Amino acid sequence: MLRLVQSGATLDWWRHLWVRSSLRLLAPSWVVVEPRVGYSLRTGQEPASFVTSLFSGRLAPESVFPFPSALSQEQEQVLQAMVAPCTRFFQEVNNAAANEALGSIEKGTLDGLKEMGCFGLQVPEEMGGIGLTNTQYARMVEVVGMYDLGVGISLGAHQSIGFKGILLFGTKTQKKKYLPKLASGEVCAAFCLTEPSSGSDAASIRTVATLSPCERFYTLNGGKIWISNGGTAEIFTVFAKTPIKDVTTGEVKDRISAFVVERAFGGVTSGPPERKMGIRCSNTAEVHFDNVQVPAENLLGGLGQGFKVAMHILNNGRFGMASALAGTMRGVLRRAVEHAASRRQFGSPLASFGAVQEKLARMAMLHYVTEAMAYVLSANMDLRVPDYKLEAAISKIFASEAAWTVTDEGIQILGGMGYMQDTGVERVLRDLRIFRIFEGTNDILRLFVALAGLQHAGRELGALQKMLLDPLGKTEALCTELAMRAKRKLGVPTGLSLEGLVHPELDDCAALVTKATDLFGEAVETLLLRHGAAVAERQFHLRRVADSAIDIYAMAVALSRASRSLSLRQPTAQHEALLCRTWCHEASQRVRTALREATSSRWADAFASMKLISDALVKNGGVVATHPLGF
């Protein structure tokens, strides 16, 4: 019997704790010690997306300032009671190296995870789960990410995306049928979207589901690749093209629909486990569907609504990735700091050398910002903020790249020890590489952030142009808009302010955020006016726009978090202020540089040169330049 189970950390024990908690999402009862900072959640209006508003050169601070919290005191106490046994489990029971060597999760670990209810953390209690909020789930996932990303992927593929569609879009019948056995771990789930011909282009899938003449079932045919839990799952969320007839024109078009498919239906087979660079204990395999008869009632989210279902599932699941990778960074940082403090070279500890100090400082800042992003996002989801898709995408991009940098630098500090398998950090680096690829590659998500934001700004610019054509009764609004744009053109502050939301010790950082927002709004408008709709094809420019949005959002969440710490006079407040100030000063410089590159004609020439170089490589099938030795 597992020691954790012996200690009482069973599913029933967690449920008992959870029953005692309030299910209401209450405003935090913070003690405000700084009169200029009022920490209370606003009501009466839906907060706009912070990132989307940036593209119009505006600040929408409601979802970021003050630092949001969606946990009641009781919910927080329940969460604290869960974190300790889960941490102990991963320290004492789970063996990440053994899991990797085995190519699967050890049975003892798997049984323990089921006992603790880890297969149904967000499934409602009445359906056999623990019923955690997004914030609570994020904290639990952070523990897993700190100790074993392979286990994290298996659990995440099961519940963050595998059966998330049933949670979000399932009918009462579907939920009642599937969620209890999924929550218990009796069966496992997988998310089946990617195909050989459709990676980032999800709309190009070829799997087909055809409705039978009797309309009682769909016949599913096709194949999916690189499916996490693909070889072990019994329940699949599958996306397929379905022919749909337009009632007006009579034209038949293919639209993507989502289905809940059971392996038991017959005709569902899996390929052998893929041999992967990392996350080797998680199962990844092809899944094939050969004339699978899927009951019509297993349609998920409505006919032709599959793309929306898929995007909602992925968007909803990204917050867990940020928190998991925050846990990974915390673990790597601890090892790097321990080594830097104890290892002596040239008569001094490594931690006394400037080169190492800079590495540790940057690692700490990346972790601090990632953690802030993760819990701002999860709290906003709990508080039912309606639009968080760009924040979720940014959190995934930032966390996956920050974790890679932190772990790479951690290995550098550890030196030869870091390169050895026994230390365990090289495994973490290999595990991390996939996070920039799956659930939306970072390259595609950058384009998504930039294009979605530009679309919003374009609509606002179009509305302004209409006002100019018909200004009657709109003089005041026109004057305000035109004055703001004139100020931005001249480099004069437009009046954006975070006063009253930021601790006065961090007013300098707040000024950097507002200045960056002005610069960003001006650059976005310049690109729209210069290129029009063709801006969608300017990926050199779009990447820099996205990077600027990411940096400004990162500045904002760090500023909000540090302000709260200062206001509450937490013991780490001055350290957090130092992290925030250093981050904001460097990030603001990056924003200036990126926007200058995106809008200057000199960089347009550089972009054209890069295109020519790339085209030559593709035409030549590799390196074009002659070898230095001539052969």
XYZ file of C-alpha atoms in Angstrom:
631
model
C 0.000 0.000 0.000
C 1.268 3.431 -0.908
C 2.458 5.539 1.988
C 0.358 8.398 0.711
C -2.781 6.322 0.780
C -1.892 5.096 4.269
C -1.678 8.708 5.394
C -5.274 9.292 4.349
C -4.644 11.223 1.118
C -7.334 9.264 -0.714
C -10.012 10.420 -3.074
C -12.618 10.255 -0.309
C -10.382 12.361 1.940
C -9.980 15.030 -0.723
C -13.688 14.960 -1.427
C -14.387 15.439 2.268
C -12.166 18.505 2.281
C -13.759 19.820 -0.888
C -17.326 19.458 0.430
C -16.351 21.847 3.202
C -15.343 24.521 0.712
C -17.623 27.127 -0.798
C -18.284 26.748 -4.496
C -18.863 30.487 -4.828
C -16.150 32.561 -6.461
C -15.613 35.280 -3.902
C -13.671 38.502 -4.144
C -10.401 38.383 -2.202
C -10.416 39.949 1.263
C -6.982 41.526 1.081
C -5.777 43.923 3.736
C -4.879 47.072 1.843
C -2.043 48.954 3.484
C -1.404 51.489 0.733
C -4.237 53.999 0.282
C -3.430 54.563 -3.389
C -3.990 50.913 -4.211
C -7.483 49.495 -3.896
C -7.662 45.726 -4.292
C -11.210 44.843 -5.128
C -12.688 43.045 -8.097
C -14.800 45.325 -10.253
C -18.417 44.526 -10.987
C -21.028 45.961 -13.265
C -19.088 45.633 -16.524
C -17.399 42.878 -18.430
C -13.644 43.392 -18.439
C -12.172 43.719 -21.915
C -9.208 41.659 -23.017
C -6.026 43.396 -21.896
C -4.032 42.190 -24.894
C -6.731 42.914 -27.482
C -7.059 46.482 -26.194
C -3.314 47.039 -26.608
C -3.742 46.853 -30.378
C -5.870 50.008 -30.221
C -3.286 51.738 -28.066
C -5.534 51.475 -25.022
C -5.250 49.928 -21.586
C -8.004 47.663 -20.269
C -6.594 46.947 -16.809
C -9.662 45.344 -15.220
C -8.586 41.747 -15.803
C -4.976 42.309 -14.679
C -5.057 45.051 -12.033
C -5.320 44.429 -9.168
C -3.809 40.963 -9.291
C -6.951 38.795 -9.571
C -7.924 36.035 -7.196
C -10.905 33.719 -7.498
C -10.348 31.608 -4.390
C -12.397 31.979 -1.251
C -10.606 31.433 2.031
C -12.100 27.958 2.312
C -11.125 27.043 -1.232
C -7.589 28.176 -0.510
C -7.463 26.030 2.626
C -8.687 22.999 0.698
C -6.062 23.589 -1.962
C -3.288 23.849 0.621
C -4.415 20.543 2.098
C -4.187 18.918 -1.346
C -0.819 20.332 -2.427
C 1.182 18.830 0.428
C 0.225 15.142 -0.109
C 0.504 15.507 -3.881
C 4.026 16.919 -3.493
C 4.923 14.121 -1.121
C 3.600 11.573 -3.593
C 5.852 12.828 -6.380
C 8.829 12.979 -4.043
C 8.380 9.534 -2.499
C 6.418 7.385 -4.958
C 6.845 8.644 -8.495
C 10.185 7.936 -10.165
C 10.582 10.019 -13.331
C 13.747 8.221 -14.458
C 12.118 4.812 -14.009
C 9.039 5.945 -15.921
C 11.220 7.081 -18.815
C 13.218 3.839 -18.865
C 9.990 1.820 -18.815
C 8.402 3.909 -21.548
C 5.231 4.189 -19.484
C 4.108 5.239 -16.023
C 4.921 2.687 -13.311
C 1.871 0.843 -12.022
C 2.374 2.032 -8.443
C 2.387 5.641 -9.602
C -0.633 5.113 -11.836
C -2.609 3.480 -9.025
C -1.685 6.280 -6.644
C -2.763 8.959 -9.112
C -6.128 7.235 -9.492
C -6.516 6.957 -5.713
C -5.927 10.696 -5.349
C -8.496 11.516 -8.017
C -5.901 13.018 -10.357
C -7.735 11.718 -13.429
C -10.781 13.871 -12.726
C -9.529 17.017 -11.026
C -12.052 19.305 -12.737
C -14.895 16.835 -13.155
C -17.846 17.871 -10.947
C -18.264 15.956 -7.712
C -21.621 14.597 -8.719
C -19.894 12.973 -11.698
C -17.202 11.348 -9.546
C -14.507 14.016 -9.774
C -12.867 16.458 -7.381
C -14.507 19.556 -8.896
C -11.535 21.897 -8.771
C -11.685 25.440 -10.091
C -9.200 26.486 -12.766
C -6.984 28.173 -10.183
C -6.941 25.091 -7.980
C -6.237 22.880 -10.967
C -3.369 25.156 -12.032
C -1.724 24.811 -8.624
C -2.011 21.024 -8.670
C -0.615 20.820 -12.191
C 2.288 23.003 -11.091
C 3.301 20.277 -8.628
C 3.245 17.646 -11.374
C 5.271 19.858 -13.707
C 7.936 20.289 -11.087
C 8.617 16.559 -10.830
C 7.619 14.721 -14.025
C 6.492 16.326 -17.285
C 5.861 12.898 -18.840
C 3.249 12.117 -16.203
C 1.932 15.652 -16.652
C 1.441 15.110 -20.377
C -0.415 11.842 -19.780
C -2.758 13.466 -17.265
C -3.127 16.622 -19.350
C -3.869 14.758 -22.584
C -6.554 12.894 -20.646
C -8.363 15.776 -18.952
C -7.077 19.123 -20.286
C -7.957 18.161 -23.862
C -8.962 14.472 -23.967
C -12.398 14.742 -22.376
C -12.501 18.527 -21.965
C -14.924 18.663 -24.896
C -17.409 16.566 -22.929
C -17.068 18.945 -19.982
C -17.508 22.047 -22.143
C -19.980 20.886 -24.806
C -21.353 17.520 -23.722
C -25.031 16.861 -23.228
C -26.281 15.721 -19.827
C -26.500 12.194 -21.171
C -22.946 12.268 -22.521
C -21.577 13.632 -19.251
C -23.442 11.084 -17.160
C -22.273 8.233 -19.372
C -18.599 9.090 -19.715
C -17.355 11.424 -16.991
C -17.574 9.076 -13.962
C -15.338 6.385 -15.465
C -12.993 8.996 -16.941
C -12.685 10.752 -13.574
C -11.862 7.523 -11.752
C -9.151 6.581 -14.224
C -11.048 3.418 -15.141
C -10.649 4.537 -18.757
C -8.374 7.077 -20.378
C -9.178 9.767 -22.963
C -7.383 11.198 -26.002
C -7.841 14.210 -28.288
C -7.698 13.256 -31.993
C -7.179 16.192 -34.335
C -3.747 16.039 -36.029
C -3.411 14.147 -39.315
C -0.517 13.549 -41.734
C -1.812 16.324 -44.016
C -3.030 18.691 -41.301
C -0.763 19.890 -38.546
C -1.210 23.581 -37.780
C -3.841 23.763 -40.551
C -6.567 21.957 -38.624
C -9.218 22.840 -41.190
C -7.567 20.587 -43.783
C -8.316 17.279 -42.028
C -9.392 14.352 -44.214
C -11.066 12.023 -41.701
C -14.711 11.728 -42.728
C -17.914 10.942 -40.834
C -20.928 10.144 -43.001
C -24.463 9.975 -41.632
C -26.230 6.681 -42.306
C -29.518 6.636 -44.290
C -31.355 5.755 -41.072
C -29.679 8.754 -39.370
C -28.921 6.627 -36.305
C -25.145 6.602 -36.667
C -22.161 8.118 -38.481
C -19.578 5.958 -40.256
C -16.119 7.244 -39.355
C -13.073 6.662 -41.564
C -9.608 8.157 -41.340
C -6.427 8.294 -39.321
C -4.794 10.549 -36.748
C -1.103 10.844 -35.873
C 0.957 11.794 -32.816
C -1.976 11.322 -30.469
C -1.074 11.529 -26.773
C -2.650 8.515 -24.994
C -3.463 7.226 -28.481
C -2.489 3.665 -27.641
C -3.982 3.548 -24.149
C -7.203 5.545 -24.426
C -10.645 3.975 -24.573
C -12.521 7.238 -25.177
C -11.595 9.630 -27.995
C -12.668 13.130 -28.960
C -12.423 12.847 -32.743
C -12.716 15.569 -35.379
C -13.952 14.675 -38.852
C -15.439 16.274 -41.927
C -19.187 15.897 -42.260
C -21.148 16.787 -45.417
C -23.778 19.418 -44.615
C -26.479 20.623 -47.002
C -27.265 24.334 -47.135
C -31.047 24.548 -46.720
C -31.152 27.760 -48.772
C -28.975 26.890 -51.778
C -29.052 23.111 -51.591
C -25.268 23.079 -51.881
C -23.443 20.387 -49.887
C -20.257 21.462 -48.122
C -17.894 19.703 -45.765
C -17.778 21.060 -42.228
C -15.785 19.760 -39.285
C -17.767 18.047 -36.530
C -16.637 16.529 -33.229
C -17.574 13.085 -31.926
C -17.127 11.052 -28.761
C -15.799 7.710 -29.974
C -15.277 4.534 -27.956
C -12.649 1.960 -28.806
C -15.366 -0.580 -27.992
C -17.375 0.540 -31.042
C -15.021 -1.585 -33.137
C -12.810 -0.518 -36.013
C -10.568 1.625 -33.774
C -6.919 0.564 -33.813
C -3.677 2.113 -32.610
C -0.150 1.956 -33.931
C 2.917 1.156 -31.825
C 4.185 3.808 -29.375
C 6.231 6.498 -31.107
C 9.930 6.770 -30.251
C 10.274 10.318 -29.011
C 12.930 12.812 -27.959
C 11.253 13.345 -24.588
C 8.120 12.717 -22.488
C 8.857 9.048 -23.147
C 6.646 7.673 -20.386
C 3.589 9.186 -22.069
C 2.014 7.123 -24.816
C 2.000 8.698 -28.291
C 0.606 6.693 -31.199
C -1.342 6.760 -34.435
C -5.063 6.059 -34.172
C -7.000 4.625 -37.113
C -10.762 4.541 -37.670
C -12.033 1.958 -40.136
C -15.785 2.064 -40.747
C -16.430 2.887 -37.105
C -20.144 3.216 -36.421
C -20.579 6.159 -34.060
C -24.084 6.671 -32.595
C -25.636 9.961 -33.717
C -26.091 10.954 -30.076
C -22.285 11.002 -29.726
C -22.051 14.122 -31.857
C -20.352 16.738 -29.670
C -21.264 20.420 -29.755
C -23.519 20.297 -32.815
C -23.165 19.357 -36.462
C -20.497 21.403 -38.235
C -19.287 22.957 -34.985
C -16.126 20.868 -34.650
C -13.635 23.621 -35.378
C -15.192 25.796 -32.684
C -15.154 22.846 -30.273
C -11.481 22.136 -30.992
C -10.416 25.762 -30.578
C -12.364 26.126 -27.322
C -10.799 22.962 -25.935
C -7.259 24.059 -26.812
C -7.861 27.621 -25.633
C -9.368 26.417 -22.360
C -6.537 23.968 -21.696
C -3.561 26.294 -22.230
C -3.615 27.799 -18.748
C -2.544 24.454 -17.284
C 0.547 24.394 -19.466
C 1.765 27.718 -18.074
C 1.353 26.610 -14.470
C 2.967 23.216 -15.108
C 6.003 24.849 -16.684
C 6.210 27.333 -13.814
C 6.617 24.262 -11.617
C 9.299 22.878 -13.929
C 11.257 26.139 -13.722
C 10.968 26.238 -9.940
C 12.510 22.773 -9.718
C 15.339 23.571 -12.143
C 16.089 26.866 -10.414
C 16.401 25.127 -7.077
C 18.987 22.701 -8.453
C 20.926 25.444 -10.213
C 21.009 27.644 -7.109
C 22.084 24.761 -4.868
C 24.961 23.964 -7.225
C 25.983 27.595 -7.701
C 26.067 28.113 -3.919
C 28.008 24.949 -3.089
C 30.360 24.542 -6.056
C 33.650 26.430 -5.649
C 35.985 27.414 -8.459
C 39.048 29.644 -8.265
C 38.545 29.748 -4.515
C 35.000 31.195 -4.663
C 31.455 29.848 -5.023
C 30.041 29.927 -8.543
C 27.273 32.180 -7.232
C 29.814 34.966 -6.630
C 30.677 35.317 -10.323
C 28.817 37.900 -12.407
C 28.250 35.575 -15.358
C 26.427 33.089 -13.128
C 24.580 35.823 -11.249
C 23.169 37.168 -14.514
C 21.972 33.705 -15.503
C 20.265 33.129 -12.160
C 18.653 36.569 -12.221
C 17.218 36.061 -15.700
C 16.009 32.574 -14.795
C 14.241 34.011 -11.739
C 12.574 36.761 -13.791
C 11.317 34.306 -16.404
C 9.862 32.106 -13.677
C 8.264 35.066 -11.886
C 6.523 36.310 -15.037
C 5.382 32.827 -16.087
C 3.873 32.183 -12.668
C 2.120 35.561 -12.771
C 0.694 34.833 -16.226
C -0.529 31.396 -15.166
C -2.497 32.631 -12.169
C -3.836 35.811 -13.770
C -5.209 33.617 -16.557
C -6.661 30.898 -14.324
C -8.300 33.490 -12.060
C -9.803 35.289 -15.061
C -11.244 32.002 -16.282
C -12.746 31.331 -12.858
C -14.168 34.849 -12.749
C -15.828 34.254 -16.134
C -13.878 36.930 -17.993
C -15.414 36.474 -21.452
C -12.390 36.972 -23.686
C -9.018 35.518 -22.731
C -7.945 33.735 -25.916
C -4.978 36.008 -26.654
C -3.823 35.920 -23.034
C -4.018 32.112 -23.112
C -2.006 31.939 -26.328
C 0.626 34.309 -24.940
C 0.874 32.303 -21.726
C 1.568 29.135 -23.722
C 4.181 30.844 -25.904
C 5.916 32.576 -23.021
C 5.912 29.633 -20.614
C 7.227 27.095 -23.127
C 10.081 29.358 -24.231
C 10.898 30.555 -20.719
C 11.047 26.990 -19.389
C 13.416 25.980 -22.203
C 15.717 28.938 -21.495
C 15.682 28.366 -17.735
C 16.480 24.662 -18.096
C 19.171 25.234 -20.726
C 20.852 27.817 -18.504
C 20.412 25.532 -15.513
C 22.401 22.850 -17.310
C 25.052 25.436 -18.148
C 25.412 26.354 -14.477
C 25.561 22.692 -13.504
C 28.228 22.142 -16.153
C 29.183 18.537 -16.827
C 26.874 17.356 -14.043
C 23.923 18.881 -15.867
C 24.759 16.882 -18.982
C 24.696 13.585 -17.098
C 21.501 11.544 -16.932
C 21.750 10.902 -13.196
C 21.212 14.602 -12.464
C 17.874 14.470 -14.264
C 17.957 17.929 -15.823
C 18.861 16.731 -19.319
C 15.643 14.692 -19.272
C 13.709 17.820 -18.390
C 15.252 19.652 -21.363
C 14.265 16.851 -23.725
C 10.759 16.746 -22.245
C 10.372 20.488 -22.706
C 11.074 20.622 -26.427
C 7.600 19.439 -27.397
C 5.863 22.288 -25.568
C 6.757 24.793 -28.290
C 5.236 22.470 -30.906
C 2.033 20.838 -29.710
C -1.357 22.369 -28.872
C -0.596 25.129 -31.369
C 2.992 25.743 -32.416
C 4.435 28.944 -31.021
C 4.928 30.241 -34.572
C 1.248 29.810 -35.394
C 0.155 31.219 -32.041
C 2.288 34.318 -32.638
C 0.485 34.849 -35.939
C -2.824 34.257 -34.164
C -2.038 36.902 -31.527
C -0.909 39.437 -34.117
C -3.698 38.865 -36.637
C -6.511 38.719 -34.085
C -5.239 41.932 -32.520
C -4.810 43.667 -35.876
C -8.329 42.635 -36.869
C -9.651 44.323 -33.721
C -7.613 47.467 -34.392
C -8.747 47.463 -38.028
C -12.391 47.439 -36.982
C -11.810 50.407 -34.687
C -9.921 52.263 -37.415
C -12.774 51.561 -39.831
C -15.265 52.950 -37.329
C -13.172 56.117 -37.032
C -13.108 56.547 -40.810
C -16.917 56.279 -40.883
C -17.129 58.942 -38.184
C -14.946 61.223 -40.295
C -17.283 60.780 -43.264
C -20.338 61.528 -41.131
C -19.165 63.641 -38.157
C -22.549 65.128 -37.251
C -23.149 64.682 -33.521
C -19.811 62.930 -33.043
C -17.526 65.911 -32.727
C -16.394 65.234 -29.166
C -15.546 61.587 -29.828
C -13.749 62.521 -33.040
C -11.682 65.184 -31.323
C -10.678 62.732 -28.590
C -9.618 60.069 -31.104
C -7.756 62.469 -33.377
C -6.006 64.153 -30.452
C -4.831 60.790 -29.150
C -3.434 59.840 -32.544
C -1.724 63.210 -32.981
C -0.029 62.827 -29.603
C 1.154 59.327 -30.499
C 2.598 60.590 -33.780
C 4.531 63.267 -31.920
C 5.694 60.884 -29.212
C 3.733 62.781 -26.562
C 2.039 60.749 -23.776
C -1.646 60.247 -24.551
C -2.750 60.217 -20.936
C -2.803 56.485 -20.345
C -2.415 55.799 -16.652
C -2.301 52.991 -14.117
C -2.463 55.374 -11.182
C -4.304 53.866 -8.238
C -3.733 50.348 -9.550
C 0.040 50.158 -9.124
C 2.001 50.545 -5.922
C 3.750 53.966 -5.890
C 7.163 52.305 -5.534
C 6.598 50.921 -9.021
C 5.355 54.087 -10.726
C 8.426 54.025 -12.956
C 7.437 50.578 -14.221
C 3.860 51.725 -14.766
C 5.172 54.580 -16.909
C 7.094 52.064 -19.015
C 3.913 50.047 -19.596
C 1.891 53.095 -20.657
C 4.681 54.355 -22.926
C 5.036 50.927 -24.533
C 1.266 50.839 -25.087
C 1.371 54.215 -26.866
C 4.240 53.053 -29.069
C 2.466 49.778 -29.798
C -0.805 51.465 -30.777
C 1.040 53.813 -33.122
C 2.995 50.977 -34.744
C -0.133 48.862 -35.256
C -1.971 51.749 -36.910
C 1.037 52.519 -39.111
C 1.135 48.922 -40.355
C -2.613 48.869 -41.037
C -2.547 52.126 -42.985
C 0.586 51.157 -44.895
C -0.321 47.599 -45.858
C -4.080 47.305 -45.421
C -5.382 43.736 -45.666
C -2.008 42.640 -47.063
C -0.549 42.968 -43.563
C -1.825 39.423 -42.959
C 0.900 38.182 -45.321
C 3.717 40.187 -43.671
C 4.936 37.540 -41.274
C 8.280 39.249 -40.601
C 6.297 42.203 -39.278
C 3.645 40.126 -37.538
C 6.218 38.248 -35.469
C 7.585 41.508 -34.105
C 4.102 42.797 -33.379
C 3.327 39.603 -31.461
C 6.607 39.721 -29.542
C 5.839 43.297 -28.503
C 2.351 42.339 -27.303
C 3.844 39.445 -25.330
C 6.403 41.691 -23.664
C 3.856 44.372 -22.736
C 1.509 41.784 -21.256
C 4.422 40.231 -19.365
C 5.310 43.662 -17.954
C 1.711 44.186 -16.845
C 1.260 40.881 -15.004
C 4.630 41.227 -13.277
C 3.748 44.775 -12.268
C 0.371 43.689 -10.910
C 1.889 40.820 -8.929
C 4.687 42.916 -7.432
C 2.237 45.714 -6.566
C 0.089 43.304 -4.603
C 3.110 41.993 -2.736
C 4.203 45.524 -1.804
C 0.685 46.507 -0.788
C 0.341 43.498 1.482
C 3.851 44.017 2.850
C 4.761 40.442 2.125
C 8.240 39.360 3.271
C 9.385 38.964 -0.346
C 7.939 42.282 -1.515
C 11.232 44.092 -2.128
C 12.679 41.113 -3.966
C 9.569 40.942 -6.150
C 9.799 44.668 -6.835
C 13.384 44.129 -7.965
C 12.331 41.299 -10.283
C 9.536 43.429 -11.696
C 11.612 46.577 -12.186
C 14.467 44.743 -13.878
C 12.083 42.849 -16.141
C 10.104 45.944 -17.141
C 13.189 47.986 -18.024
C 14.562 45.247 -20.264
C 11.182 44.377 -21.793
C 10.432 48.009 -22.656
C 13.697 48.176 -24.609
C 12.783 45.008 -26.482
C 9.402 46.500 -27.384
C 11.029 49.645 -28.776
C 13.450 47.590 -30.849
C 10.805 45.204 -32.207
C 8.406 47.999 -33.175
C 11.182 49.959 -34.848
C 12.030 46.882 -36.913
C 8.367 46.305 -37.802
C 7.783 49.832 -39.097
C 11.086 51.057 -40.565
C 11.912 50.894 -44.293
C 15.488 49.872 -43.455
C 14.204 46.684 -41.871
C 11.884 46.098 -44.811
C 15.045 45.704 -46.901
C 16.432 43.251 -44.338
C 13.221 41.218 -44.461
C 13.423 41.115 -48.270
C 17.005 39.861 -48.019
C 15.982 37.104 -45.603
C 13.303 35.989 -48.048
C 15.850 35.805 -50.864
C 18.244 33.780 -48.712
C 15.469 31.353 -47.720
C 14.260 30.981 -51.313
C 17.785 30.171 -52.460
C 18.155 27.479 -49.781
C 14.875 25.869 -50.775
C 15.723 25.977 -54.467
C 19.151 24.463 -53.826
C 17.862 21.830 -51.396
C 20.182 22.993 -48.620
C 23.228 25.207 -48.112
C 24.033 27.361 -51.153
C 27.392 28.900 -50.215
C 30.576 27.264 -51.511
C 32.566 25.379 -48.865
C 35.574 27.374 -47.541
C 37.913 24.661 -48.838
C 36.201 24.489 -52.192
C 35.136 20.851 -51.926
